Structures are given as C-alpha cells and as structure tokens.
C-alpha cells in the first residue's frame, strides 16, 4: 500500500507531503491432520440411516452394534479380526485410550472425487478392554466425531477404511456386548469440512482442523 503522508517541518522547505509505502501478506494454511475424531468407524449406510431418522423424528436415541460395523453397506462382517477400531498413531489399548480422550490423529490429505481419506484399522473388539471402558466413561454425554467410511479393504491389522465424512454424535452409553448408544448432532463430508470450524458441530473448536497465519 502507498499513501501520501503530510509533513510538518518539510513544509518550511516547500514539501507538503511524502509518499510512504508498506507491504504485508496474509496466509491461510490447512493443517494436514485432525485430532478431533473418535477412533471408531461407522459405515456410510448406517450413518445415512441415522441422519434420515433424525429428520423424520427429532434426534432419536440410536444403538449401534460395534461388532457389526465392518462392511460399507452394514449387511455383514467383511474381514478377519477387525471391528472398526482405528490405529490413531499408537497400536493396542494405550493408543486407543489416548485417541478416545484426546482425539484420533488422522491424515487429512484428500484424494479422489469426491474427496476421501484413508484410515488404518486395529484388530479385535477393543470395547472389552477395561482401560478403554474407563476412557469411554470419561467422554459420556460429550459430542464426538465418528469417521464414516464407504469402503473397507484388507483384514486384521491390515484393514483400511476409506473415510468420506464425520458424523458428530452425542455419546450416551455402551454395554459389554459392544452396543453403543448415541444421539445424532450433525454431519460433515470430508470434501466440505467447515473452513471456520474444522469438522464442525456445536462447540466446533473441539474439532478444529484449520490454522490461520499472518505474516509481515
């Protein structure tokens, strides 16, 4: 920017103003990972059914059978030894406990049309572990973002989920058989994550993915 700035002493020499200039720049950058996701995937068909019922009935209570959250169409199990739990940067129970309490670290590098991301799975029904139950107790009645997948490949520790969005659900309860009780809040497709609120949902700072920097 440039601007003529009036002078004071310069007027004595016949100089009424001088031209001043200043340069500045601003940058908007997208952080390449999110730590706001719950480390358990929900299949696309199931997520759509939850959203559909929320439209027809004011936010009903939903029960999801965790040991059947495998195949993209929710019709049957689709691999050996995987129940939809994610590897969020740490294998085994300690890693899942950390992801439940502090958020799952997922790569936000988008690929394909519509955009998707890929998440690695962990084998076993993790909800049976005592430390994981304690961690889930700590997030009861909170809103958490479950990754939603439309394709699953591989088996066991090699399972990969193609994540197409995040369904924000209020986590109400769970039981020893692996059923979790939730209530629908909102949905964010991977390709249109809110630029102000990241994954989105009430109190969206909880799921924020974005960073803004101002340079001079």
XYZ file of N, CA and C in Angstrom:
648
model
N 0.852 -1.186 0.000
C 0.000 0.000 0.000
C 0.884 1.230 0.000
N 0.393 2.295 -0.617
C 1.094 3.574 -0.638
C 0.151 4.678 -0.219
N 0.735 5.702 0.406
C -0.095 6.802 0.867
C 0.762 8.065 0.976
N 0.176 9.214 0.612
C 0.832 10.490 0.816
C 0.654 10.922 2.265
N 1.763 11.119 2.952
C 1.734 11.478 4.369
C 2.116 12.947 4.513
N 1.244 13.775 5.120
C 1.562 15.203 5.295
C 2.833 15.387 6.133
N 3.602 16.397 5.808
C 4.812 16.700 6.576
C 4.552 17.872 7.513
N 5.438 18.032 8.478
C 5.363 19.175 9.391
C 6.511 20.139 9.112
N 7.748 19.715 9.397
C 8.912 20.560 9.148
C 9.188 20.701 7.658
N 8.770 19.695 6.882
C 9.026 19.743 5.450
C 8.335 20.893 4.753
N 7.264 21.386 5.339
C 6.531 22.489 4.718
C 7.405 23.739 4.625
N 8.361 23.876 5.562
C 9.256 25.038 5.540
C 10.101 25.054 4.287
N 10.342 23.853 3.730
C 11.136 23.754 2.506
C 10.260 23.568 1.281
N 8.929 23.742 1.460
C 8.013 23.618 0.338
C 7.567 22.200 0.046
N 7.901 21.248 0.938
C 7.475 19.848 0.759
C 6.266 19.600 1.645
N 5.121 19.501 1.041
C 3.895 19.356 1.811
C 3.598 17.911 2.220
N 4.115 16.942 1.456
C 3.849 15.537 1.772
C 4.956 14.666 1.200
N 5.059 13.455 1.753
C 5.977 12.445 1.221
C 5.190 11.165 0.996
N 5.636 10.377 0.019
C 4.939 9.127 -0.308
C 5.531 7.989 0.526
N 4.703 7.367 1.330
C 5.138 6.251 2.173
C 4.510 4.961 1.664
N 5.233 3.848 1.792
C 4.710 2.553 1.339
C 4.982 1.484 2.388
N 4.136 0.499 2.396
C 4.276 -0.616 3.347
C 3.741 -1.884 2.707
N 4.433 -3.005 2.892
C 3.987 -4.279 2.348
C 3.629 -5.240 3.475
N 2.580 -6.022 3.270
C 2.179 -7.043 4.240
C 1.572 -8.212 3.491
N 1.573 -9.381 4.110
C 0.974 -10.566 3.487
C 0.250 -11.382 4.540
N -0.785 -12.076 4.106
C -1.541 -12.956 4.995
C -1.653 -14.320 4.338
N -1.567 -15.371 5.124
C -1.650 -16.714 4.558
C -2.644 -17.579 5.316
N -3.371 -18.403 4.577
C -4.294 -19.367 5.165
C -3.781 -20.760 4.847
N -3.480 -21.555 5.871
C -2.957 -22.886 5.634
C -3.805 -23.944 6.309
N -3.968 -25.075 5.645
C -4.738 -26.179 6.197
C -3.803 -27.165 6.888
N -3.997 -27.399 8.161
C -3.216 -28.380 8.894
C -3.544 -29.765 8.341
N -2.552 -30.600 8.197
C -2.730 -31.862 7.472
C -3.246 -33.016 8.331
N -3.674 -32.762 9.543
C -4.242 -33.837 10.350
C -5.280 -33.266 11.296
N -6.148 -34.138 11.777
C -7.139 -33.737 12.759
C -7.008 -34.609 13.996
N -7.185 -34.021 15.154
C -7.152 -34.799 16.398
C -8.519 -34.776 17.066
N -9.568 -34.561 16.262
C -10.886 -34.463 16.859
C -11.761 -35.678 16.677
N -11.271 -36.725 16.008
C -12.128 -37.852 15.664
C -12.088 -38.943 16.732
N -13.220 -39.622 16.899
C -13.294 -40.783 17.774
C -12.706 -41.978 17.013
N -11.925 -42.853 17.677
C -11.205 -43.921 16.962
C -12.049 -45.136 16.601
N -13.264 -44.903 16.124
C -14.157 -45.996 15.728
C -14.937 -45.555 14.505
N -14.893 -46.361 13.441
C -15.559 -46.002 12.196
C -17.023 -46.441 12.192
N -17.843 -45.695 11.458
C -19.256 -46.017 11.242
C -19.460 -46.154 9.740
N -20.113 -47.226 9.299
C -20.298 -47.412 7.861
C -21.278 -46.381 7.300
N -21.085 -46.040 6.036
C -21.831 -44.978 5.378
C -23.341 -45.218 5.411
N -23.749 -46.456 5.141
C -25.184 -46.772 5.132
C -25.797 -46.540 6.500
N -25.100 -46.931 7.546
C -25.589 -46.753 8.906
C -25.680 -45.271 9.261
N -24.658 -44.502 8.875
C -24.664 -43.071 9.141
C -25.834 -42.386 8.442
N -26.102 -42.770 7.185
C -27.218 -42.176 6.445
C -28.557 -42.519 7.094
N -28.680 -43.752 7.600
C -29.920 -44.149 8.269
C -30.137 -43.331 9.539
N -29.061 -43.091 10.289
C -29.157 -42.277 11.498
C -29.600 -40.862 11.151
N -29.000 -40.291 10.104
C -29.366 -38.927 9.689
C -30.804 -38.865 9.201
N -31.240 -39.895 8.469
C -32.605 -39.928 7.945
C -33.625 -39.971 9.077
N -33.361 -40.780 10.077
C -34.292 -40.866 11.216
C -34.298 -39.566 12.016
N -33.177 -38.859 12.026
C -33.124 -37.592 12.744
C -34.002 -36.543 12.078
N -34.178 -36.664 10.746
C -35.049 -35.731 10.032
C -36.513 -36.028 10.305
N -36.876 -37.310 10.298
C -38.277 -37.697 10.479
C -38.717 -37.661 11.932
N -37.781 -37.838 12.854
C -38.083 -37.818 14.281
C -37.021 -36.976 14.969
N -37.423 -36.096 15.885
C -36.454 -35.172 16.487
C -35.321 -35.882 17.241
N -34.215 -36.115 16.555
C -32.996 -36.613 17.162
C -33.224 -37.798 18.100
N -33.615 -38.944 17.541
C -33.857 -40.123 18.370
C -32.564 -40.717 18.915
N -32.701 -41.506 19.969
C -31.576 -42.246 20.527
C -31.290 -43.441 19.618
N -30.033 -43.658 19.242
C -29.650 -44.726 18.340
C -28.736 -45.718 19.061
N -28.866 -47.003 18.720
C -27.975 -48.031 19.244
C -27.204 -48.629 18.073
N -25.875 -48.620 18.164
C -25.011 -49.153 17.113
C -24.300 -50.380 17.654
N -24.394 -51.496 16.925
C -23.723 -52.730 17.312
C -22.299 -52.685 16.774
N -21.337 -52.425 17.659
C -19.959 -52.199 17.234
C -19.368 -53.398 16.500
N -19.670 -54.620 16.924
C -19.013 -55.758 16.272
C -19.586 -56.059 14.894
N -20.520 -55.224 14.404
C -21.017 -55.372 13.042
C -20.685 -54.159 12.181
N -19.905 -53.237 12.724
C -19.507 -52.065 11.954
C -18.298 -52.441 11.109
N -18.565 -53.215 10.040
C -17.489 -53.670 9.173
C -17.734 -53.281 7.730
N -18.694 -53.937 7.115
C -18.917 -53.769 5.697
C -19.570 -52.419 5.397
N -19.229 -51.821 4.247
C -19.713 -50.486 3.931
C -21.239 -50.403 3.879
N -21.911 -51.499 3.478
C -23.373 -51.468 3.442
C -23.980 -52.006 4.728
N -23.159 -52.297 5.743
C -23.601 -52.734 7.074
C -24.327 -54.070 7.054
N -24.240 -54.805 5.954
C -25.014 -56.038 5.841
C -24.342 -57.219 6.527
N -23.024 -57.228 6.571
C -22.325 -58.359 7.163
C -20.891 -57.977 7.489
N -20.223 -58.860 8.218
C -18.813 -58.628 8.512
C -17.994 -58.807 7.234
N -16.903 -58.068 7.149
C -16.201 -58.005 5.881
C -14.711 -58.334 5.981
N -14.240 -58.809 7.116
C -12.826 -59.103 7.217
C -12.536 -59.891 8.473
N -11.343 -60.389 8.585
C -10.985 -61.218 9.721
C -10.392 -60.378 10.833
N -11.056 -60.351 11.976
C -10.479 -59.773 13.170
C -10.494 -58.266 13.274
N -11.390 -57.559 12.563
C -11.441 -56.109 12.708
C -12.873 -55.647 12.941
N -13.031 -54.763 13.924
C -14.357 -54.301 14.306
C -14.544 -52.802 14.102
N -13.686 -52.196 13.312
C -13.858 -50.774 13.024
C -13.028 -49.838 13.877
N -12.264 -50.374 14.824
C -11.400 -49.523 15.643
C -10.178 -49.102 14.841
N -9.711 -47.868 15.049
C -8.660 -47.300 14.213
C -7.314 -47.235 14.916
N -6.274 -47.338 14.108
C -4.912 -47.118 14.571
C -4.632 -45.622 14.423
N -4.641 -44.913 15.530
C -4.501 -43.454 15.507
C -3.118 -43.015 15.952
N -2.092 -43.713 15.496
C -0.747 -43.338 15.849
C -0.178 -44.122 17.011
N -0.905 -45.113 17.498
C -0.415 -45.947 18.587
C -1.158 -47.261 18.609
N -0.437 -48.363 18.513
C -1.081 -49.672 18.459
C -1.582 -50.108 19.825
N -2.614 -50.936 19.818
C -3.094 -51.543 21.045
C -3.937 -50.634 21.909
N -4.237 -51.134 23.084
C -5.135 -50.452 24.014
C -4.661 -49.049 24.405
N -3.375 -48.831 24.765
C -2.950 -47.481 25.161
C -3.197 -46.429 24.084
N -2.960 -46.802 22.820
C -3.178 -45.858 21.732
C -4.636 -45.488 21.570
N -5.531 -46.464 21.708
C -6.962 -46.190 21.584
C -7.455 -45.359 22.761
N -6.962 -45.658 23.958
C -7.342 -44.857 25.133
C -6.973 -43.396 24.907
N -5.757 -43.145 24.416
C -5.320 -41.776 24.156
C -6.195 -41.117 23.100
N -6.565 -41.879 22.063
C -7.390 -41.328 20.990
C -8.795 -41.011 21.476
N -9.333 -41.825 22.377
C -10.668 -41.554 22.929
C -10.649 -40.274 23.748
N -9.617 -40.119 24.562
C -9.546 -38.976 25.475
C -9.091 -37.695 24.790
N -8.191 -37.815 23.809
C -7.569 -36.627 23.215
C -7.822 -36.458 21.728
N -8.523 -37.409 21.119
C -8.825 -37.310 19.700
C -7.910 -38.164 18.856
N -8.456 -38.691 17.775
C -7.721 -39.556 16.859
C -6.990 -38.708 15.831
N -5.693 -38.953 15.670
C -4.869 -38.218 14.732
C -5.010 -38.843 13.351
N -5.749 -38.180 12.455
C -5.984 -38.698 11.107
C -5.360 -37.782 10.067
N -4.786 -38.386 9.034
C -4.224 -37.636 7.924
C -5.354 -37.022 7.110
N -5.276 -35.722 6.829
C -6.326 -35.051 6.067
C -5.941 -34.820 4.604
N -4.973 -35.578 4.103
C -4.629 -35.478 2.692
C -5.771 -36.070 1.874
N -6.452 -35.239 1.095
C -7.638 -35.672 0.367
C -7.259 -36.261 -0.984
N -7.928 -37.358 -1.367
C -7.703 -37.982 -2.669
C -9.042 -38.334 -3.293
N -9.077 -38.339 -4.638
C -10.260 -38.823 -5.344
C -11.372 -37.806 -5.471
N -12.447 -38.224 -6.179
C -13.648 -37.422 -6.378
C -14.867 -38.277 -6.111
N -15.660 -38.017 -5.057
C -15.462 -36.944 -4.085
C -14.243 -37.231 -3.199
N -13.707 -36.206 -2.538
C -12.500 -36.393 -1.730
C -12.715 -37.388 -0.593
N -11.685 -38.178 -0.316
C -11.726 -39.136 0.782
C -10.371 -39.137 1.486
N -10.324 -39.745 2.668
C -9.061 -40.009 3.346
C -9.056 -41.484 3.731
N -7.877 -42.028 4.025
C -7.758 -43.436 4.375
C -7.308 -43.579 5.818
N -7.959 -44.476 6.570
C -7.607 -44.718 7.969
C -7.306 -46.198 8.171
N -6.248 -46.497 8.905
C -5.872 -47.881 9.204
C -6.636 -48.398 10.414
N -6.981 -49.697 10.385
C -7.731 -50.304 11.473
C -6.855 -51.068 12.449
N -7.408 -51.382 13.617
C -6.769 -52.247 14.606
C -7.662 -53.460 14.825
N -7.086 -54.654 14.957
C -7.895 -55.866 15.123
C -8.489 -55.978 16.520
N -9.611 -56.699 16.599
C -10.202 -57.004 17.900
C -11.326 -56.082 18.307
N -12.163 -56.569 19.223
C -13.260 -55.773 19.771
C -12.724 -55.022 20.994
N -12.214 -53.836 20.793
C -11.484 -53.099 21.824
C -12.355 -52.676 22.998
N -13.651 -52.636 22.800
C -14.534 -52.157 23.856
C -14.532 -53.094 25.073
N -13.986 -54.299 24.899
C -13.935 -55.243 26.017
C -12.804 -54.950 27.000
N -11.843 -54.102 26.628
C -10.699 -53.824 27.493
C -11.071 -52.818 28.582
N -10.675 -53.101 29.820
C -11.008 -52.241 30.947
C -10.567 -50.800 30.778
N -9.305 -50.520 30.376
C -8.872 -49.135 30.204
C -9.676 -48.379 29.144
N -10.108 -49.105 28.107
C -10.906 -48.449 27.067
C -12.294 -48.118 27.595
N -12.851 -49.011 28.406
C -14.154 -48.715 29.023
C -14.054 -47.479 29.923
N -12.960 -47.374 30.662
C -12.776 -46.215 31.542
C -12.676 -44.925 30.727
N -11.964 -45.006 29.589
C -11.839 -43.833 28.731
C -13.187 -43.442 28.141
N -13.976 -44.444 27.732
C -15.300 -44.152 27.186
C -16.191 -43.529 28.247
N -16.087 -44.014 29.486
C -16.860 -43.408 30.578
C -16.559 -41.922 30.701
N -15.309 -41.550 30.424
C -14.894 -40.150 30.578
C -15.487 -39.242 29.502
N -15.892 -39.823 28.350
C -16.440 -38.992 27.271
C -17.952 -39.143 27.129
N -18.574 -39.849 28.054
C -20.033 -39.958 28.012
C -20.668 -38.569 28.050
N -21.748 -38.424 27.285
C -22.509 -37.183 27.194
C -21.745 -36.065 26.488
N -20.619 -36.401 25.864
C -19.914 -35.444 25.031
C -20.219 -35.711 23.565
N -20.025 -34.694 22.718
C -20.210 -34.848 21.281
C -18.873 -35.227 20.674
N -18.841 -36.352 19.974
C -17.601 -36.821 19.356
C -17.855 -37.087 17.868
N -16.804 -36.982 17.073
C -16.909 -37.155 15.621
C -16.455 -38.558 15.230
N -17.387 -39.373 14.751
C -17.070 -40.719 14.284
C -16.749 -40.656 12.790
N -15.585 -41.162 12.355
C -15.324 -41.245 10.917
C -16.339 -42.170 10.244
N -16.771 -41.799 9.048
C -17.738 -42.578 8.279
C -17.039 -43.099 7.021
N -17.106 -44.416 6.791
C -16.435 -44.995 5.627
C -17.438 -45.601 4.651
N -17.054 -45.614 3.373
C -17.897 -46.241 2.351
C -17.209 -47.417 1.682
N -15.975 -47.737 2.118
C -15.261 -48.866 1.550
C -14.260 -49.380 2.567
N -14.135 -50.703 2.669
C -13.164 -51.299 3.580
C -12.390 -52.371 2.830
N -11.078 -52.405 3.049
C -10.229 -53.378 2.376
C -9.258 -53.978 3.380
N -8.798 -55.198 3.108
C -7.826 -55.847 3.968
C -8.452 -56.564 5.151
N -7.591 -57.152 5.981
C -8.044 -57.924 7.128
C -7.169 -57.618 8.341
N -7.741 -57.824 9.532
C -6.982 -57.687 10.761
C -6.284 -56.350 10.870
N -4.988 -56.387 11.226
C -4.213 -55.159 11.380
C -3.994 -54.445 10.050
N -4.220 -55.159 8.931
C -4.040 -54.562 7.614
C -5.298 -53.935 7.046
N -6.350 -53.846 7.842
C -7.603 -53.278 7.368
C -7.467 -51.778 7.129
N -8.030 -51.303 6.020
C -8.048 -49.878 5.709
C -9.472 -49.441 5.404
N -9.836 -48.283 5.940
C -11.173 -47.724 5.726
C -11.064 -46.459 4.880
N -11.909 -46.357 3.860
C -11.958 -45.123 3.067
C -13.005 -44.200 3.707
N -12.520 -43.141 4.329
C -13.389 -42.249 5.098
C -13.923 -41.140 4.201
N -15.258 -40.988 4.195
C -15.910 -39.993 3.343
C -16.504 -38.846 4.145
N -16.543 -38.964 5.467
C -17.130 -37.897 6.272
C -16.991 -38.177 7.755
N -17.541 -37.280 8.554
C -17.546 -37.423 10.007
C -18.965 -37.167 10.507
N -19.525 -38.136 11.258
C -20.843 -37.947 11.845
C -20.654 -37.610 13.323
N -21.148 -36.458 13.704
C -20.999 -35.983 15.072
C -22.164 -36.507 15.904
N -21.837 -37.311 16.907
C -22.844 -37.963 17.735
C -22.581 -37.684 19.207
N -23.638 -37.518 19.952
C -23.514 -37.433 21.407
C -23.386 -38.853 21.946
N -22.270 -39.135 22.623
C -22.013 -40.483 23.139
C -22.738 -40.629 24.469
N -23.752 -41.492 24.497
C -24.601 -41.613 25.682
C -24.184 -42.775 26.569
N -24.003 -43.973 25.974
C -23.690 -45.135 26.810
C -23.169 -46.280 25.938
N -22.795 -47.388 26.571
C -22.349 -48.589 25.885
C -22.635 -49.785 26.798
N -22.560 -51.004 26.249
C -22.727 -52.187 27.093
C -21.625 -53.196 26.793
N -21.567 -54.273 27.565
C -20.483 -55.251 27.456
C -20.512 -56.029 26.153
N -21.663 -56.034 25.463
C -21.783 -56.743 24.191
C -21.275 -55.921 23.008
N -20.871 -54.699 23.278
C -20.339 -53.865 22.208
C -21.347 -52.928 21.586
N -22.531 -52.782 22.171
C -23.515 -51.838 21.662
C -23.234 -50.446 22.238
N -23.187 -49.435 21.381
C -23.026 -48.074 21.867
C -24.302 -47.286 21.586
N -24.671 -46.433 22.515
C -25.881 -45.628 22.404
C -25.484 -44.185 22.140
N -26.050 -43.607 21.070
C -25.646 -42.275 20.644
C -26.877 -41.471 20.226
N -26.661 -40.180 19.998
C -27.718 -39.299 19.504
C -27.128 -38.388 18.436
N -27.796 -38.290 17.289
C -27.285 -37.526 16.150
C -27.200 -36.032 16.446
N -26.110 -35.399 15.961
C -25.925 -33.951 16.094
C -25.755 -33.301 14.720
N -24.752 -33.754 13.935
C -24.512 -33.156 12.624
C -23.597 -34.057 11.809
N -23.418 -33.700 10.522
C -22.570 -34.492 9.628
C -21.728 -33.558 8.770
N -20.452 -33.896 8.569
C -19.550 -33.103 7.732
C -18.862 -34.018 6.725
N -19.136 -33.859 5.410
C -18.391 -34.622 4.416
C -16.915 -34.237 4.452
N -16.046 -35.172 4.127
C -14.613 -34.887 4.110
C -14.304 -33.733 3.166
N -14.967 -33.689 2.001
C -14.661 -32.685 0.998
C -15.193 -31.311 1.288
N -15.994 -31.130 2.313
C -16.527 -29.803 2.630
C -16.448 -29.531 4.123
N -15.299 -29.876 4.713
C -15.087 -29.572 6.125
C -15.167 -28.066 6.307
N -15.926 -27.621 7.284
C -16.166 -26.209 7.518
C -14.844 -25.459 7.687
N -14.592 -24.404 6.873
C -13.304 -23.712 6.959
C -13.105 -22.946 8.259
N -14.186 -22.696 8.974
C -14.069 -21.984 10.244
C -14.040 -22.922 11.436
N -14.666 -24.084 11.289
C -14.841 -24.964 12.439
C -14.269 -26.356 12.239
N -13.467 -26.576 11.217
C -12.914 -27.907 11.034
C -14.005 -28.915 10.761
N -14.080 -29.970 11.568
C -15.099 -30.993 11.377
C -16.485 -30.441 11.679
N -16.581 -29.453 12.540
C -17.859 -28.800 12.793
C -18.595 -29.344 13.999
N -19.868 -28.956 14.126
C -20.661 -29.360 15.275
C -20.649 -28.289 16.356
N -21.593 -28.347 17.300
C -21.612 -27.381 18.394
C -20.272 -27.366 19.130
N -19.831 -26.164 19.480
C -18.532 -26.049 20.113
C -17.449 -26.527 19.183
N -17.514 -26.064 17.912
C -16.699 -26.660 16.851
C -15.206 -26.519 17.085
N -14.771 -25.664 17.973
C -13.334 -25.562 18.247
C -12.776 -26.899 18.712
N -13.636 -27.736 19.280
C -13.211 -29.055 19.742
C -12.652 -29.879 18.596
N -13.213 -29.686 17.384
C -12.811 -30.495 16.241
C -12.044 -29.680 15.206
N -11.432 -28.557 15.629
C -10.836 -27.632 14.672
C -9.637 -28.232 13.940
N -9.618 -28.083 12.612
C -8.519 -28.604 11.796
C -7.654 -27.510 11.191
N -8.094 -26.279 11.253
C -7.522 -25.247 10.424
C -6.654 -24.264 11.202
N -5.601 -23.733 10.548
C -4.740 -22.745 11.158
C -4.595 -21.538 10.249
N -4.640 -20.336 10.782
C -4.506 -19.102 10.008
C -3.279 -18.371 10.502
N -2.396 -17.960 9.584
C -1.191 -17.251 9.981
C -1.092 -15.908 9.280
N -0.629 -14.890 9.977
C -0.457 -13.546 9.417
C 1.023 -13.221 9.384
N 1.547 -12.960 8.210
C 2.957 -12.654 8.067
C 3.166 -11.201 7.700
N 4.327 -10.641 8.008
C 4.625 -9.253 7.663
C 5.817 -9.192 6.728
